[in-house]
Amino acid sequence: MVRWLRTTLALLAIFVVAGFVPAAAQTPSPAGAKVYFINLKDGDAVNSPFLVQFWLSGMGVAPAGVEKPNTGHHHLLIDTALSAEQMKEPIPSDANHVHFGGGQTEAMVTLPPGQHTLQLVLADWTHIPHVPPVMSQPITITVR
Ligand SMILES: [Cu+2]
């Protein structure tokens, strides 16, 4: 028992010294889960502000902070993408990464004229994308 404790403490010390922090756990998604835009498709032209409607199949929507299997909340990526590293972390919150932590399934979006890319990403109650990720294809739209 004492030896076990000593070994455990030694290992912990090594982790601390090495700066090793286990990554926050990612939540599994069920097979076949999909998220996509209902009312927009690649190549569309819109007037700003415009409505964006989110569809989710194979999973449910739950507000941020509510831990429940096979659920998540929507995120809209605007003119950006998540790197492989970012896919394992809470999604940033800024003008390019919009959270719908209240469980919203649509939003009015205001963007300046020009081309913009939009992508939907579902993430778990702590804002971390699922494994495998549940995300739409990015679409490019033109704001008139
Ligand atoms: Cu979020």
Coordinates of N, CA and C and ligand atoms in Angstrom, one line a residue:
M1 N 0.8 -1.2 0.0 CA 0.0 0.0 0.0 C 0.9 1.2 0.0
V2 N 1.9 1.2 0.9 CA 2.7 2.4 1.0 C 3.5 2.5 -0.3
R3 N 4.0 1.4 -0.8 CA 4.8 1.4 -2.1 C 3.9 1.9 -3.2
W4 N 2.7 1.5 -3.2 CA 1.7 1.9 -4.3 C 1.6 3.4 -4.3
L5 N 1.4 3.9 -3.0 CA 1.2 5.4 -2.8 C 2.5 6.1 -3.3
R6 N 3.6 5.6 -2.9 CA 4.9 6.2 -3.3 C 5.0 6.3 -4.8
T7 N 4.7 5.2 -5.4 CA 4.8 5.1 -6.9 C 3.9 6.1 -7.5
T8 N 2.7 6.2 -7.0 CA 1.7 7.1 -7.6 C 2.1 8.5 -7.4
L9 N 2.6 8.9 -6.2 CA 3.1 10.2 -6.0 C 4.3 10.5 -6.9
A10 N 5.2 9.6 -7.1 CA 6.3 9.8 -8.0 C 5.8 10.0 -9.4
L11 N 4.9 9.3 -9.8 CA 4.3 9.5 -11.2 C 3.7 10.8 -11.3
L12 N 2.9 11.2 -10.3 CA 2.3 12.5 -10.3 C 3.3 13.6 -10.4
A13 N 4.4 13.4 -9.6 CA 5.5 14.4 -9.6 C 6.1 14.6 -11.0
I14 N 6.3 13.4 -11.7 CA 6.8 13.4 -13.0 C 5.9 14.2 -13.9
F15 N 4.6 13.9 -13.9 CA 3.6 14.6 -14.7 C 3.7 16.1 -14.5
V16 N 3.8 16.5 -13.2 CA 3.8 17.9 -12.9 C 5.1 18.6 -13.4
V17 N 6.2 17.9 -13.2 CA 7.5 18.4 -13.6 C 7.5 18.6 -15.1
A18 N 6.9 17.6 -15.8 CA 7.0 17.6 -17.3 C 5.9 18.5 -17.8
G19 N 5.1 19.1 -16.9 CA 4.0 20.0 -17.4 C 2.9 19.2 -18.2
F20 N 2.8 17.9 -17.9 CA 1.9 17.1 -18.6 C 0.5 17.3 -17.9
V21 N -0.4 17.8 -18.7 CA -1.8 17.9 -18.2 C -2.7 17.1 -19.2
P22 N -3.4 16.1 -18.7 CA -4.3 15.4 -19.6 C -5.3 16.3 -20.2
A23 N -5.5 16.1 -21.5 CA -6.4 16.9 -22.2 C -7.8 16.7 -21.7
A24 N -8.6 17.8 -21.7 CA -10.0 17.7 -21.3 C -10.7 16.6 -22.1
A25 N -11.5 15.8 -21.5 CA -12.1 14.7 -22.2 C -13.0 15.2 -23.3
Q26 N -13.0 14.5 -24.4 CA -13.9 14.8 -25.5 C -15.0 13.9 -25.4
T27 N -16.2 14.3 -25.8 CA -17.4 13.5 -25.7 C -17.7 12.8 -27.0
P28 N -18.0 11.5 -26.9 CA -18.3 10.8 -28.2 C -19.6 11.2 -28.8
S29 N -19.7 11.1 -30.1 CA -20.9 11.3 -30.8 C -21.4 10.0 -31.4
P30 N -22.7 9.8 -31.5 CA -23.2 8.6 -32.0 C -23.0 8.5 -33.5
A31 N -22.9 7.3 -34.0 CA -22.6 7.1 -35.5 C -23.7 7.7 -36.3
G32 N -23.3 8.4 -37.4 CA -24.3 9.0 -38.3 C -24.9 10.3 -37.9
A33 N -24.4 10.9 -36.8 CA -24.9 12.2 -36.4 C -24.5 13.3 -37.4
K34 N -25.4 14.2 -37.7 CA -25.1 15.2 -38.8 C -25.7 16.5 -38.4
V35 N -25.0 17.6 -38.8 CA -25.5 19.0 -38.6 C -25.4 19.6 -40.0
Y36 N -26.4 20.4 -40.3 CA -26.3 21.1 -41.6 C -27.2 22.4 -41.6
F37 N -27.0 23.2 -42.6 CA -27.8 24.4 -42.8 C -29.1 24.0 -43.4
I38 N -30.2 24.5 -42.9 CA -31.5 24.2 -43.5 C -31.7 25.1 -44.7
N39 N -31.5 26.4 -44.5 CA -32.0 27.4 -45.5 C -30.9 28.1 -46.3
L40 N -29.7 27.6 -46.2 CA -28.6 28.2 -47.0 C -27.8 27.0 -47.6
K41 N -27.3 27.3 -48.8 CA -26.4 26.4 -49.5 C -25.2 27.1 -50.1
D42 N -24.2 26.3 -50.4 CA -23.0 26.9 -51.0 C -23.4 27.7 -52.3
G43 N -22.9 28.9 -52.4 CA -23.1 29.7 -53.5 C -24.3 30.7 -53.4
D44 N -25.0 30.6 -52.3 CA -26.2 31.5 -52.1 C -25.8 33.0 -52.0
A45 N -26.7 33.9 -52.4 CA -26.5 35.3 -52.2 C -27.6 35.8 -51.2
V46 N -27.2 36.6 -50.3 CA -28.2 37.0 -49.3 C -28.1 38.5 -49.0
N47 N -29.1 39.1 -48.4 CA -29.0 40.4 -47.9 C -28.8 40.4 -46.4
S48 N -28.0 41.2 -45.9 CA -27.7 41.2 -44.4 C -28.6 42.2 -43.7
P49 N -29.1 41.9 -42.5 CA -28.9 40.6 -41.8 C -29.8 39.5 -42.4
F50 N -29.3 38.3 -42.2 CA -30.0 37.1 -42.8 C -30.2 36.0 -41.7
L51 N -31.2 35.2 -42.0 CA -31.5 34.1 -41.1 C -30.7 32.9 -41.4
V52 N -30.1 32.3 -40.4 CA -29.4 31.0 -40.6 C -30.1 30.0 -39.7
Q53 N -30.6 28.9 -40.3 CA -31.3 27.8 -39.6 C -30.4 26.6 -39.5
F54 N -30.3 26.0 -38.3 CA -29.4 24.8 -38.1 C -30.3 23.6 -38.0
W55 N -29.8 22.5 -38.6 CA -30.5 21.2 -38.5 C -29.5 20.2 -37.9
L56 N -30.1 19.4 -36.9 CA -29.2 18.4 -36.3 C -30.0 17.1 -36.4
S57 N -29.3 16.0 -36.8 CA -30.0 14.7 -36.8 C -29.1 13.7 -36.1
G58 N -29.7 12.8 -35.4 CA -29.0 11.7 -34.7 C -28.6 12.1 -33.3
M59 N -28.8 13.4 -33.0 CA -28.4 13.9 -31.6 C -29.4 14.9 -31.2
G60 N -29.4 15.4 -30.0 CA -30.3 16.4 -29.5 C -29.5 17.7 -29.1
V61 N -30.3 18.7 -29.0 CA -29.7 20.0 -28.6 C -29.9 20.2 -27.1
A62 N -28.8 20.6 -26.4 CA -28.9 20.9 -24.9 C -28.1 22.2 -24.7
P63 N -28.6 23.0 -23.8 CA -27.8 24.2 -23.5 C -26.4 23.9 -23.0
A64 N -25.5 24.9 -23.2 CA -24.2 24.8 -22.7 C -24.3 24.6 -21.2
G65 N -23.4 23.8 -20.6 CA -23.4 23.6 -19.2 C -24.2 22.4 -18.7
V66 N -25.0 21.8 -19.6 CA -25.9 20.7 -19.3 C -25.3 19.4 -19.9
E67 N -24.8 18.6 -19.0 CA -24.1 17.3 -19.5 C -25.1 16.2 -19.7
K68 N -25.3 15.8 -20.9 CA -26.3 14.8 -21.3 C -25.8 14.1 -22.5
P69 N -25.8 12.7 -22.4 CA -25.3 12.0 -23.6 C -26.0 12.3 -24.9
N70 N -25.2 12.3 -26.0 CA -25.7 12.5 -27.3 C -26.4 13.8 -27.5
T71 N -25.9 14.8 -26.9 CA -26.4 16.2 -27.1 C -25.2 17.2 -27.3
G72 N -25.5 18.4 -27.7 CA -24.6 19.4 -27.8 C -25.3 20.7 -28.2
H73 N -24.5 21.8 -28.4 CA -25.1 23.0 -28.8 C -24.3 23.5 -30.1
H74 N -25.0 24.3 -30.8 CA -24.5 24.7 -32.1 C -23.5 25.9 -32.0
H75 N -22.6 25.9 -33.0 CA -21.6 26.9 -33.1 C -21.5 27.3 -34.6
L76 N -21.4 28.6 -34.9 CA -21.3 29.0 -36.2 C -19.9 29.6 -36.4
L77 N -19.2 29.0 -37.3 CA -17.8 29.5 -37.7 C -18.0 30.5 -38.9
I78 N -17.5 31.7 -38.7 CA -17.7 32.7 -39.8 C -16.3 33.0 -40.3
D79 N -16.0 32.8 -41.5 CA -14.7 33.1 -42.1 C -13.5 32.5 -41.4
T80 N -13.7 31.3 -40.8 CA -12.6 30.7 -40.1 C -12.9 29.2 -40.1
A81 N -11.9 28.4 -39.7 CA -12.0 27.0 -39.5 C -11.3 26.6 -38.2
L82 N -11.6 25.4 -37.8 CA -10.9 24.9 -36.6 C -9.7 24.0 -37.0
S83 N -8.6 24.2 -36.4 CA -7.4 23.4 -36.7 C -7.6 22.0 -36.0
A84 N -6.8 21.1 -36.3 CA -6.9 19.8 -35.6 C -6.7 19.9 -34.1
E85 N -5.9 20.8 -33.7 CA -5.6 21.0 -32.3 C -6.8 21.7 -31.7
Q86 N -7.4 22.6 -32.4 CA -8.6 23.3 -31.8 C -9.8 22.4 -31.7
M87 N -9.8 21.3 -32.5 CA -11.0 20.4 -32.4 C -11.0 19.6 -31.1
K88 N -9.9 19.7 -30.3 CA -9.8 19.0 -29.0 C -10.0 20.0 -27.9
E89 N -10.3 21.2 -28.2 CA -10.4 22.2 -27.1 C -11.7 23.0 -27.2
P90 N -12.0 23.7 -26.1 CA -13.3 24.5 -26.2 C -13.2 25.5 -27.3
I91 N -14.2 25.6 -28.1 CA -14.2 26.5 -29.2 C -14.1 28.0 -28.7
P92 N -13.2 28.8 -29.3 CA -13.1 30.2 -28.8 C -14.4 30.9 -29.0
S93 N -14.6 32.0 -28.3 CA -15.8 32.8 -28.4 C -15.4 34.2 -28.8
D94 N -15.7 34.5 -30.1 CA -15.4 35.8 -30.6 C -16.3 36.0 -31.9
A95 N -16.0 37.0 -32.6 CA -16.9 37.4 -33.8 C -16.9 36.3 -34.8
N96 N -15.8 35.5 -34.9 CA -15.7 34.4 -35.9 C -16.2 33.1 -35.4
H97 N -16.4 32.9 -34.1 CA -16.8 31.7 -33.5 C -18.0 32.0 -32.6
V98 N -19.2 31.8 -33.1 CA -20.4 32.2 -32.4 C -21.1 31.0 -31.7
H99 N -21.3 31.1 -30.4 CA -21.9 30.0 -29.6 C -23.4 30.2 -29.5
F100 N -24.1 29.1 -29.5 CA -25.5 29.2 -29.3 C -25.8 28.3 -28.1
G101 N -25.3 28.8 -26.9 CA -25.3 28.0 -25.7 C -26.7 27.9 -25.1
G102 N -27.6 28.7 -25.6 CA -29.0 28.6 -25.0 C -29.7 27.5 -25.7
G103 N -29.1 26.8 -26.7 CA -29.8 25.8 -27.4 C -30.5 26.3 -28.6
Q104 N -30.2 27.5 -29.0 CA -30.9 28.0 -30.2 C -30.6 27.2 -31.5
T105 N -31.6 27.1 -32.4 CA -31.4 26.4 -33.6 C -31.5 27.3 -34.8
E106 N -31.5 28.6 -34.6 CA -31.4 29.5 -35.7 C -30.9 30.8 -35.2
A107 N -30.4 31.7 -36.1 CA -29.9 33.0 -35.7 C -30.0 34.0 -36.8
M108 N -30.1 35.3 -36.5 CA -30.0 36.3 -37.5 C -28.5 36.7 -37.4
V109 N -27.9 36.8 -38.6 CA -26.5 37.1 -38.7 C -26.3 38.3 -39.6
T110 N -25.4 39.2 -39.1 CA -25.1 40.5 -39.8 C -23.7 40.4 -40.3
L111 N -23.5 40.5 -41.6 CA -22.1 40.5 -42.1 C -22.0 41.6 -43.2
P112 N -20.8 42.1 -43.4 CA -20.5 43.1 -44.4 C -20.6 42.5 -45.8
P113 N -20.9 43.3 -46.8 CA -21.0 42.8 -48.2 C -19.7 42.1 -48.6
G114 N -19.8 41.1 -49.5 CA -18.7 40.3 -49.9 C -18.9 38.8 -49.7
Q115 N -17.9 38.0 -50.0 CA -17.9 36.6 -49.8 C -17.6 36.2 -48.3
H116 N -18.3 35.3 -47.8 CA -18.0 34.8 -46.5 C -18.2 33.3 -46.4
T117 N -17.4 32.6 -45.6 CA -17.7 31.2 -45.4 C -18.4 31.0 -44.0
L118 N -19.3 30.0 -44.0 CA -20.0 29.6 -42.8 C -19.9 28.1 -42.6
Q119 N -19.7 27.7 -41.4 CA -19.7 26.3 -41.1 C -20.3 26.1 -39.7
L120 N -21.0 25.0 -39.6 CA -21.7 24.7 -38.3 C -20.8 23.6 -37.6
V121 N -20.6 23.7 -36.3 CA -19.9 22.7 -35.5 C -20.7 22.5 -34.2
L122 N -21.1 21.3 -34.0 CA -21.7 21.0 -32.7 C -20.6 20.8 -31.7
A123 N -20.8 21.2 -30.4 CA -19.9 20.9 -29.4 C -20.6 20.5 -28.1
D124 N -19.9 19.9 -27.2 CA -20.5 19.4 -26.0 C -20.8 20.5 -25.0
W125 N -21.2 20.1 -23.8 CA -21.6 21.1 -22.8 C -20.5 22.0 -22.3
T126 N -19.2 21.6 -22.6 CA -18.0 22.4 -22.2 C -17.5 23.1 -23.5
H127 N -18.2 23.0 -24.6 CA -17.8 23.7 -25.9 C -16.7 23.0 -26.6
I128 N -16.5 21.7 -26.3 CA -15.5 20.9 -27.0 C -16.1 20.1 -28.1
P129 N -15.7 20.2 -29.3 CA -16.3 19.3 -30.4 C -16.3 17.8 -30.0
H130 N -17.2 17.1 -30.5 CA -17.4 15.7 -30.3 C -16.4 14.9 -31.1
V131 N -16.3 13.6 -30.7 CA -15.4 12.6 -31.4 C -16.3 11.5 -31.9
P132 N -16.5 11.2 -33.2 CA -16.0 12.0 -34.3 C -16.7 13.4 -34.3
P133 N -16.1 14.4 -34.9 CA -16.8 15.7 -34.9 C -18.1 15.7 -35.7
V134 N -19.0 16.5 -35.2 CA -20.3 16.7 -35.9 C -20.3 18.1 -36.4
M135 N -20.0 18.2 -37.7 CA -19.8 19.5 -38.3 C -20.3 19.5 -39.8
S136 N -20.8 20.6 -40.2 CA -21.2 20.7 -41.6 C -20.0 21.0 -42.6
Q137 N -20.3 20.8 -43.8 CA -19.3 21.3 -44.8 C -19.3 22.8 -44.7
P138 N -18.2 23.4 -44.9 CA -18.2 24.9 -45.0 C -18.9 25.3 -46.3
I139 N -19.7 26.4 -46.2 CA -20.3 26.9 -47.4 C -19.8 28.4 -47.6
T140 N -19.8 28.8 -48.9 CA -19.4 30.2 -49.2 C -20.7 30.9 -49.7
I141 N -21.0 32.0 -49.1 CA -22.1 32.8 -49.5 C -21.6 34.2 -49.9
T142 N -22.5 34.9 -50.6 CA -22.2 36.3 -50.9 C -23.2 37.2 -50.3
V143 N -22.7 38.1 -49.5 CA -23.6 39.1 -48.9 C -23.6 40.3 -49.9
R144 N -24.8 40.6 -50.3 CA -25.0 41.7 -51.4 C -24.7 43.1 -50.8
Ligands
CU1 CU -20.2 26.7 -27.1

